[in-house]
Coordinates of C-alpha atoms and ligand atoms in Angstrom, one line a residue:
E268 CA 0.0 0.0 0.0
M269 CA 1.1 3.5 -0.8
S270 CA 1.9 6.0 2.0
D271 CA 0.5 9.5 1.9
E272 CA 3.8 10.8 0.6
E273 CA 3.9 8.2 -2.1
R274 CA 0.3 8.9 -3.1
N275 CA 1.0 12.7 -3.3
F276 CA 4.1 12.0 -5.3
Q277 CA 2.2 9.8 -7.8
D278 CA -0.5 12.5 -8.1
R279 CA 2.1 15.0 -9.1
I280 CA 3.5 12.7 -11.7
D281 CA 0.0 12.0 -13.0
R282 CA -0.6 15.7 -13.3
D283 CA 2.6 16.0 -15.4
E284 CA 4.3 18.1 -12.8
K285 CA 8.1 18.1 -12.9
I286 CA 9.9 16.6 -9.8
E287 CA 12.8 18.9 -8.7
P288 CA 15.9 17.9 -6.7
K289 CA 14.7 19.1 -3.3
D290 CA 11.2 17.6 -3.6
W291 CA 10.3 14.4 -1.7
M292 CA 10.7 11.3 -3.9
P293 CA 10.5 7.6 -3.2
D294 CA 14.0 6.0 -2.7
D295 CA 13.4 3.7 -5.7
Y296 CA 12.5 6.7 -8.0
R297 CA 15.8 8.3 -7.0
A298 CA 17.8 5.0 -7.4
T299 CA 16.2 4.3 -10.8
L300 CA 17.1 7.8 -12.0
I301 CA 20.7 7.5 -10.8
R302 CA 20.9 4.2 -12.7
Q303 CA 19.4 5.5 -15.9
I304 CA 20.9 8.9 -16.0
G305 CA 24.3 7.5 -14.9
Q306 CA 24.2 4.8 -17.6
H307 CA 23.2 7.4 -20.1
A308 CA 26.1 9.7 -19.1
H309 CA 28.6 6.8 -19.3
S310 CA 27.3 6.0 -22.8
E311 CA 28.0 9.5 -24.0
I312 CA 31.5 9.3 -22.6
V313 CA 32.3 5.7 -23.8
G314 CA 30.5 6.5 -27.0
Q315 CA 33.3 8.9 -27.9
L316 CA 35.7 6.0 -28.4
P317 CA 34.4 4.3 -31.6
E318 CA 34.3 7.6 -33.4
G319 CA 37.4 9.1 -31.8
N320 CA 39.1 6.2 -33.5
W321 CA 38.5 7.9 -36.9
I322 CA 39.4 11.5 -36.2
T323 CA 42.9 11.2 -37.3
R324 CA 41.9 9.2 -40.4
A325 CA 38.9 11.3 -41.6
P326 CA 39.1 11.5 -45.4
T327 CA 39.0 15.3 -45.7
L328 CA 39.8 18.3 -43.5
E329 CA 36.1 19.2 -43.5
R330 CA 35.0 15.7 -42.4
K331 CA 37.7 15.8 -39.7
A332 CA 36.5 19.2 -38.3
I333 CA 32.9 17.9 -38.3
L334 CA 33.7 14.6 -36.6
L335 CA 35.9 16.4 -34.0
A336 CA 33.0 18.7 -33.1
K337 CA 30.6 15.8 -32.9
V338 CA 32.8 13.8 -30.6
Q339 CA 33.2 16.9 -28.4
D340 CA 29.5 17.3 -28.3
E341 CA 29.2 13.8 -26.8
A342 CA 31.6 14.8 -24.1
G343 CA 29.4 17.8 -23.3
H344 CA 26.3 15.5 -23.2
G345 CA 28.1 13.3 -20.7
L346 CA 28.8 16.4 -18.5
Y347 CA 25.2 17.7 -18.6
L348 CA 24.0 14.2 -17.6
Y349 CA 26.5 13.8 -14.8
C350 CA 25.3 17.2 -13.5
A351 CA 21.7 16.0 -13.6
A352 CA 22.7 12.8 -11.7
E353 CA 24.5 14.9 -9.1
T354 CA 21.3 16.7 -8.2
L355 CA 20.1 13.3 -6.9
G356 CA 22.9 13.1 -4.3
V357 CA 25.6 11.1 -6.1
T358 CA 28.9 12.6 -7.1
R359 CA 30.5 12.4 -10.5
D360 CA 33.5 10.7 -9.0
E361 CA 31.3 8.0 -7.5
L362 CA 29.6 7.4 -10.8
T363 CA 32.9 7.2 -12.6
E364 CA 34.2 4.8 -10.0
E365 CA 31.1 2.6 -10.7
L366 CA 31.7 2.6 -14.4
L367 CA 35.4 1.9 -14.2
S368 CA 34.9 -1.0 -11.8
G369 CA 32.2 -2.5 -14.1
R370 CA 29.4 -2.1 -11.7
M371 CA 27.5 0.3 -13.9
K372 CA 26.6 -0.2 -17.5
Y373 CA 26.9 1.9 -20.7
S374 CA 25.0 1.3 -23.9
S375 CA 25.7 -2.1 -25.6
I376 CA 26.2 -0.4 -29.0
F377 CA 29.6 1.0 -28.0
N378 CA 31.0 -2.4 -27.7
Y379 CA 31.1 -2.9 -31.5
P380 CA 34.1 -1.8 -33.5
T381 CA 34.3 0.9 -36.2
L382 CA 36.3 -0.8 -38.9
N383 CA 36.2 1.7 -41.7
W384 CA 35.0 5.2 -42.7
A385 CA 31.6 4.0 -43.7
D386 CA 31.1 2.8 -40.1
I387 CA 31.3 6.4 -39.0
G388 CA 28.4 7.2 -41.4
A389 CA 26.5 4.2 -40.0
V390 CA 27.1 5.3 -36.4
G391 CA 25.8 8.8 -37.1
W392 CA 22.8 7.6 -39.1
L393 CA 21.7 4.6 -37.1
V394 CA 23.2 5.0 -33.6
D395 CA 22.5 8.7 -33.3
G396 CA 19.2 8.1 -35.1
A397 CA 18.2 5.5 -32.4
A398 CA 19.5 7.8 -29.7
I399 CA 17.2 10.6 -30.8
M400 CA 14.3 8.3 -31.1
N401 CA 14.8 7.4 -27.4
Q402 CA 15.7 10.9 -26.3
V403 CA 12.9 13.0 -27.9
P404 CA 10.3 11.6 -25.6
L405 CA 12.7 11.8 -22.6
Q406 CA 12.5 15.6 -22.9
R407 CA 9.1 15.1 -21.2
T408 CA 10.5 12.8 -18.5
S409 CA 9.2 13.6 -15.0
Y410 CA 12.5 14.6 -13.4
G411 CA 13.2 18.3 -14.1
P412 CA 17.0 18.3 -14.5
Y413 CA 17.0 15.2 -16.7
S414 CA 14.3 16.6 -18.9
R415 CA 16.1 19.9 -19.3
A416 CA 19.4 18.1 -20.2
M417 CA 17.5 16.1 -22.8
I418 CA 16.2 19.3 -24.5
R419 CA 19.7 20.6 -25.1
I420 CA 21.1 17.2 -26.1
C421 CA 18.3 16.6 -28.7
K422 CA 19.2 19.7 -30.5
E423 CA 22.7 18.6 -31.0
E424 CA 21.9 15.0 -31.7
S425 CA 19.7 15.8 -34.7
F426 CA 22.7 17.5 -36.3
H427 CA 24.8 14.3 -35.5
Q428 CA 22.3 12.1 -37.3
R429 CA 22.3 14.3 -40.4
Q430 CA 26.1 14.3 -40.6
G431 CA 26.0 10.5 -40.5
Y432 CA 23.4 10.3 -43.2
D433 CA 25.5 12.7 -45.3
I434 CA 28.5 10.4 -45.0
M435 CA 26.3 7.4 -46.0
M436 CA 25.0 9.3 -49.0
K437 CA 28.5 10.1 -50.2
M438 CA 29.5 6.5 -49.8
A439 CA 26.3 5.0 -51.3
Q440 CA 26.6 7.2 -54.4
G441 CA 30.4 6.7 -54.7
T442 CA 32.4 4.0 -56.4
D443 CA 31.4 0.4 -56.3
A444 CA 33.9 -0.2 -53.5
Q445 CA 32.4 2.7 -51.5
R446 CA 28.8 1.4 -52.0
K447 CA 29.9 -2.0 -50.7
M448 CA 31.5 -0.5 -47.7
A449 CA 28.3 1.4 -46.9
Q450 CA 26.2 -1.7 -47.3
N451 CA 28.6 -3.7 -45.1
A452 CA 28.5 -1.0 -42.4
L453 CA 24.6 -1.2 -42.5
N454 CA 24.8 -5.0 -42.3
R455 CA 26.9 -4.9 -39.1
F456 CA 25.2 -1.9 -37.3
W457 CA 21.6 -2.8 -38.0
Y458 CA 20.9 -5.3 -35.3
P459 CA 23.2 -3.7 -32.7
S460 CA 21.2 -0.4 -33.3
L461 CA 17.9 -2.2 -32.7
M462 CA 19.4 -3.5 -29.4
M463 CA 20.0 0.0 -28.1
F464 CA 16.3 0.3 -27.2
G465 CA 16.8 -2.5 -24.6
P466 CA 15.3 -6.0 -24.3
S467 CA 11.8 -6.8 -25.6
D468 CA 9.0 -5.5 -23.4
K469 CA 8.4 -8.9 -21.9
D470 CA 12.0 -9.1 -20.6
S471 CA 12.3 -5.4 -19.6
V472 CA 12.4 -5.6 -15.8
H473 CA 12.3 -1.8 -15.2
S474 CA 9.7 -0.7 -17.7
A475 CA 6.5 -1.0 -15.8
Q476 CA 7.6 1.1 -12.8
S477 CA 9.5 3.6 -14.9
L478 CA 6.5 4.1 -17.1
A479 CA 4.2 4.7 -14.1
W480 CA 6.7 7.2 -12.8
K481 CA 7.1 8.8 -16.3
I482 CA 10.8 8.3 -16.1
K483 CA 10.3 6.5 -19.4
I484 CA 7.6 7.7 -21.7
D485 CA 7.5 4.8 -24.2
T486 CA 8.3 1.1 -24.0
N487 CA 11.4 -0.4 -25.5
D488 CA 9.4 -2.1 -28.3
E489 CA 7.4 1.0 -29.2
L490 CA 10.6 3.0 -29.8
R491 CA 12.2 0.1 -31.7
Q492 CA 9.2 0.0 -34.0
K493 CA 9.3 3.7 -34.6
F494 CA 13.0 3.5 -35.4
V495 CA 12.5 0.8 -38.0
D496 CA 9.6 2.7 -39.6
Q497 CA 11.7 5.8 -39.8
T498 CA 14.8 4.1 -41.1
V499 CA 13.4 1.9 -43.8
P500 CA 12.6 4.8 -46.3
Q501 CA 16.0 6.3 -45.5
A502 CA 17.8 3.1 -46.4
K503 CA 15.7 2.9 -49.6
Y504 CA 16.7 6.5 -50.5
L505 CA 20.4 5.5 -50.1
G506 CA 19.8 2.4 -52.3
L507 CA 21.0 0.1 -49.5
T508 CA 19.3 -3.1 -48.2
I509 CA 18.4 -3.6 -44.6
P510 CA 19.8 -7.1 -43.7
D511 CA 16.4 -8.6 -42.7
E512 CA 14.6 -10.9 -45.2
H513 CA 11.5 -10.7 -43.0
L514 CA 11.2 -6.9 -43.2
K515 CA 8.0 -5.9 -44.8
W516 CA 5.2 -3.3 -44.5
N517 CA 2.2 -4.6 -42.6
E518 CA -0.8 -2.7 -44.0
E519 CA -3.1 -3.7 -41.1
R520 CA -0.7 -2.5 -38.4
G521 CA 0.5 0.5 -40.4
A522 CA 4.0 -0.5 -39.4
H523 CA 6.8 -2.7 -40.6
D524 CA 7.2 -6.3 -39.5
F525 CA 10.8 -7.0 -38.8
S526 CA 13.1 -9.6 -37.2
E527 CA 14.1 -9.3 -33.6
P528 CA 17.8 -9.0 -32.9
D529 CA 19.6 -12.0 -31.4
W530 CA 18.9 -11.4 -27.7
S531 CA 21.5 -13.9 -26.5
E532 CA 24.1 -11.6 -28.2
F533 CA 22.6 -8.6 -26.5
F534 CA 22.7 -10.2 -23.0
N535 CA 26.3 -11.3 -23.6
V536 CA 27.4 -7.8 -24.6
I537 CA 25.8 -6.2 -21.5
K538 CA 27.5 -8.9 -19.4
G539 CA 30.9 -7.6 -20.7
K540 CA 31.4 -10.2 -23.5
G541 CA 31.0 -8.1 -26.6
P542 CA 33.7 -7.6 -29.2
C543 CA 35.1 -4.4 -27.6
N544 CA 34.1 -4.4 -23.9
I545 CA 37.6 -5.0 -22.7
D546 CA 39.2 -2.4 -24.9
R547 CA 36.6 0.3 -24.1
M548 CA 37.1 -0.2 -20.3
K549 CA 40.9 -0.3 -20.7
D550 CA 40.8 3.1 -22.6
R551 CA 38.5 4.7 -20.1
V552 CA 40.6 3.5 -17.1
A553 CA 43.8 4.8 -18.9
A554 CA 42.1 8.2 -19.6
W555 CA 41.0 8.5 -15.9
E556 CA 44.5 7.7 -14.7
D557 CA 46.3 9.8 -17.3
G558 CA 44.0 12.8 -16.3
A559 CA 44.8 12.5 -12.6
W560 CA 47.4 15.3 -12.7
V561 CA 44.9 17.7 -14.3
R562 CA 42.3 17.0 -11.6
D563 CA 45.0 17.3 -8.9
G564 CA 46.3 20.6 -10.4
L565 CA 42.8 22.1 -10.7
L566 CA 41.9 21.1 -7.1
A567 CA 45.2 22.5 -5.7
H568 CA 44.6 25.8 -7.6
A569 CA 41.0 26.0 -6.3
R570 CA 42.2 25.5 -2.7
K571 CA 44.9 28.1 -3.1
K572 CA 42.4 30.7 -4.4
S573 CA 39.9 30.0 -1.7
A574 CA 42.6 30.2 0.9
A575 CA 43.7 33.6 -0.5
R576 CA 40.1 34.8 -0.4
T577 CA 39.7 34.0 3.3
A578 CA 43.1 35.3 4.3
Ligands
FAQ62 N1 22.8 -1.4 -23.3 O1 14.5 -3.1 -17.9 P1 15.2 -2.6 -19.0 C1 24.1 7.8 -26.8 C2 20.0 -3.0 -19.4 S1 22.6 7.0 -26.8 C3 23.2 -1.7 -22.1 O2 14.5 -2.4 -20.3 P2 15.5 0.3 -18.7 C4 24.3 9.0 -27.8 C5 19.3 -2.1 -18.4 O3 20.1 -1.2 -17.9 C6 22.8 5.6 -25.7 N2 22.3 -2.1 -21.1 O4 16.0 -1.2 -18.6 C7 25.5 8.8 -28.6 C8 18.9 -3.2 -17.4 O5 20.0 -3.5 -16.6 P3 20.3 -3.0 -15.0 C9 22.4 5.9 -24.3 C10 21.0 -2.1 -21.4 O6 16.5 1.1 -18.1 C11 25.5 8.4 -29.9 C12 18.5 -4.4 -18.2 O7 19.2 -4.2 -19.4 N3 21.1 6.3 -24.1 O8 24.9 7.5 -25.9 C13 20.5 -1.7 -22.7 O9 14.1 0.5 -18.2 C14 26.6 8.3 -30.7 C15 17.0 -4.5 -18.4 O10 16.5 -3.5 -19.3 C16 20.4 6.0 -23.0 O11 21.0 5.5 -22.0 C17 21.5 -1.3 -23.7 N4 21.1 -0.9 -24.9 O12 15.5 0.6 -20.3 C18 26.8 9.0 -28.0 C19 19.0 6.5 -22.9 N5 19.2 -1.8 -22.7 O13 20.5 -1.5 -15.1 C20 28.0 8.8 -28.8 C21 18.4 6.5 -21.6 C22 18.8 -2.2 -21.5 O14 19.1 -3.4 -14.3 C23 27.8 8.4 -30.1 N6 18.1 5.2 -21.1 N7 19.9 -2.4 -20.7 O15 21.5 -3.7 -14.6 C24 16.9 4.5 -21.4 O16 16.0 5.0 -22.0 C25 16.7 3.1 -20.8 O17 17.6 3.0 -19.7 C26 16.8 2.0 -21.8 C27 16.7 0.6 -21.0 C28 15.7 2.1 -22.8 C29 18.2 2.0 -22.5

C-alpha cells in the first residue's frame, strides 16, 4: 500500500508536474534515475571512443572538423547528464568509479568496432538516429533536471544524425567499393542499433515502474518499431538493403514487420562479453589515470584561491 507521501508524489506525476531535486521522492525513484541517467552519461563518454578512433583518419579536412565537433558534443552531453545525476545526491567521481569497476553499464552499442570510414556514417545515421528516437520523448520525463538536459542534447543529436546520413549518402553514391563499404556497415550496425532500445518488453524488468513514474515515456518495443519505420525509407533512398529478409510493410498495423535481434548476443554484450568491452574499459581507465594530474592541479589551484580569499 502507498503511504500519503507516495500517493501525493504519484498524483504530481499523473498531473505531469516536474519533480525537482529538493522535492520528496521515493527511494526507488531516486535509485532508478541515478541508474538510468548515470548509464546514459557513461554511454555518452564511452561513445566517444568508436568515433574518436577515426578523427585522425577522416578523409578530408572538413570531415575531420565535423567529426571532432561531434565527438566533443558527446563529451558535453556526458557532462550535462553527470550534473543531472549529481542533483540526486551522487557525485560524478562515485559514478565514474562505478563505471570503471564495471558495476554500472553503458550502452551495448559502443562495444562494437568501427572498422572503416563507412562505419562512421552508420554510427551517425543509425546510432544517433536510435539515440534521438529514445531521447525526444525523454524531454518530457518527470525529473526536471533530466528533462532539461535532454532538451539541449536533442538539438545537437539531430545534427549528428544528419552528418552520419550525409557520409552514408556520399559512400552510397560513390564508387562500387564505397557502396559495398556502406552496405557492409549497415549490415553490421543494423541489429546492434535495434538492441540500443533495450530488451523486448516482456523481458524489460524496469519498464512498468519507470512508465508509471514517467521516467520512461514509451516502452522499448514501441521505440524500436518507430525507429524501424523511420529508417526503412532512409535506407531505400540510399539504395541500401536492410539485412532482414522478413522486413515488410504490414498494412493492417500500419508499421513494418521485422526480425528481432539475437537477444542472446545482447545479453552477452551487456555482461561484458561483446567484441570491444575489454578495450573500451581499458581506454576509459587509462584516460582516468592519465588525467589525474589535471584534476589534482585544478583542485590545488582552487584550494589556493579560496585560501587567498579567506586570508
Ligand atoms: N545497453 O528493464 P530494461 C548515446 C539493461 S545513446 C546496455 O528495459 P531500462 C548517444 C538495463 O540497464 C545511448 N544495457 O531497462 C551517442 C537493465 O540492466 P540493469 C544511451 C542495457 O533502463 C550516440 C537491463 O538491461 N542512451 O549515448 C541496454 O528500463 C553516438 C534491463 O533493461 C540512454 O541511455 C542497452 N542498450 O530501459 C553517444 C537512454 N538496454 O540496469 C555517442 C536512456 C537495457 O538493471 C555516439 N536510457 N539495458 O543492470 C533509457 O532510455 C533506458 O535505460 C533503456 C533501457 C531504454 C536504455
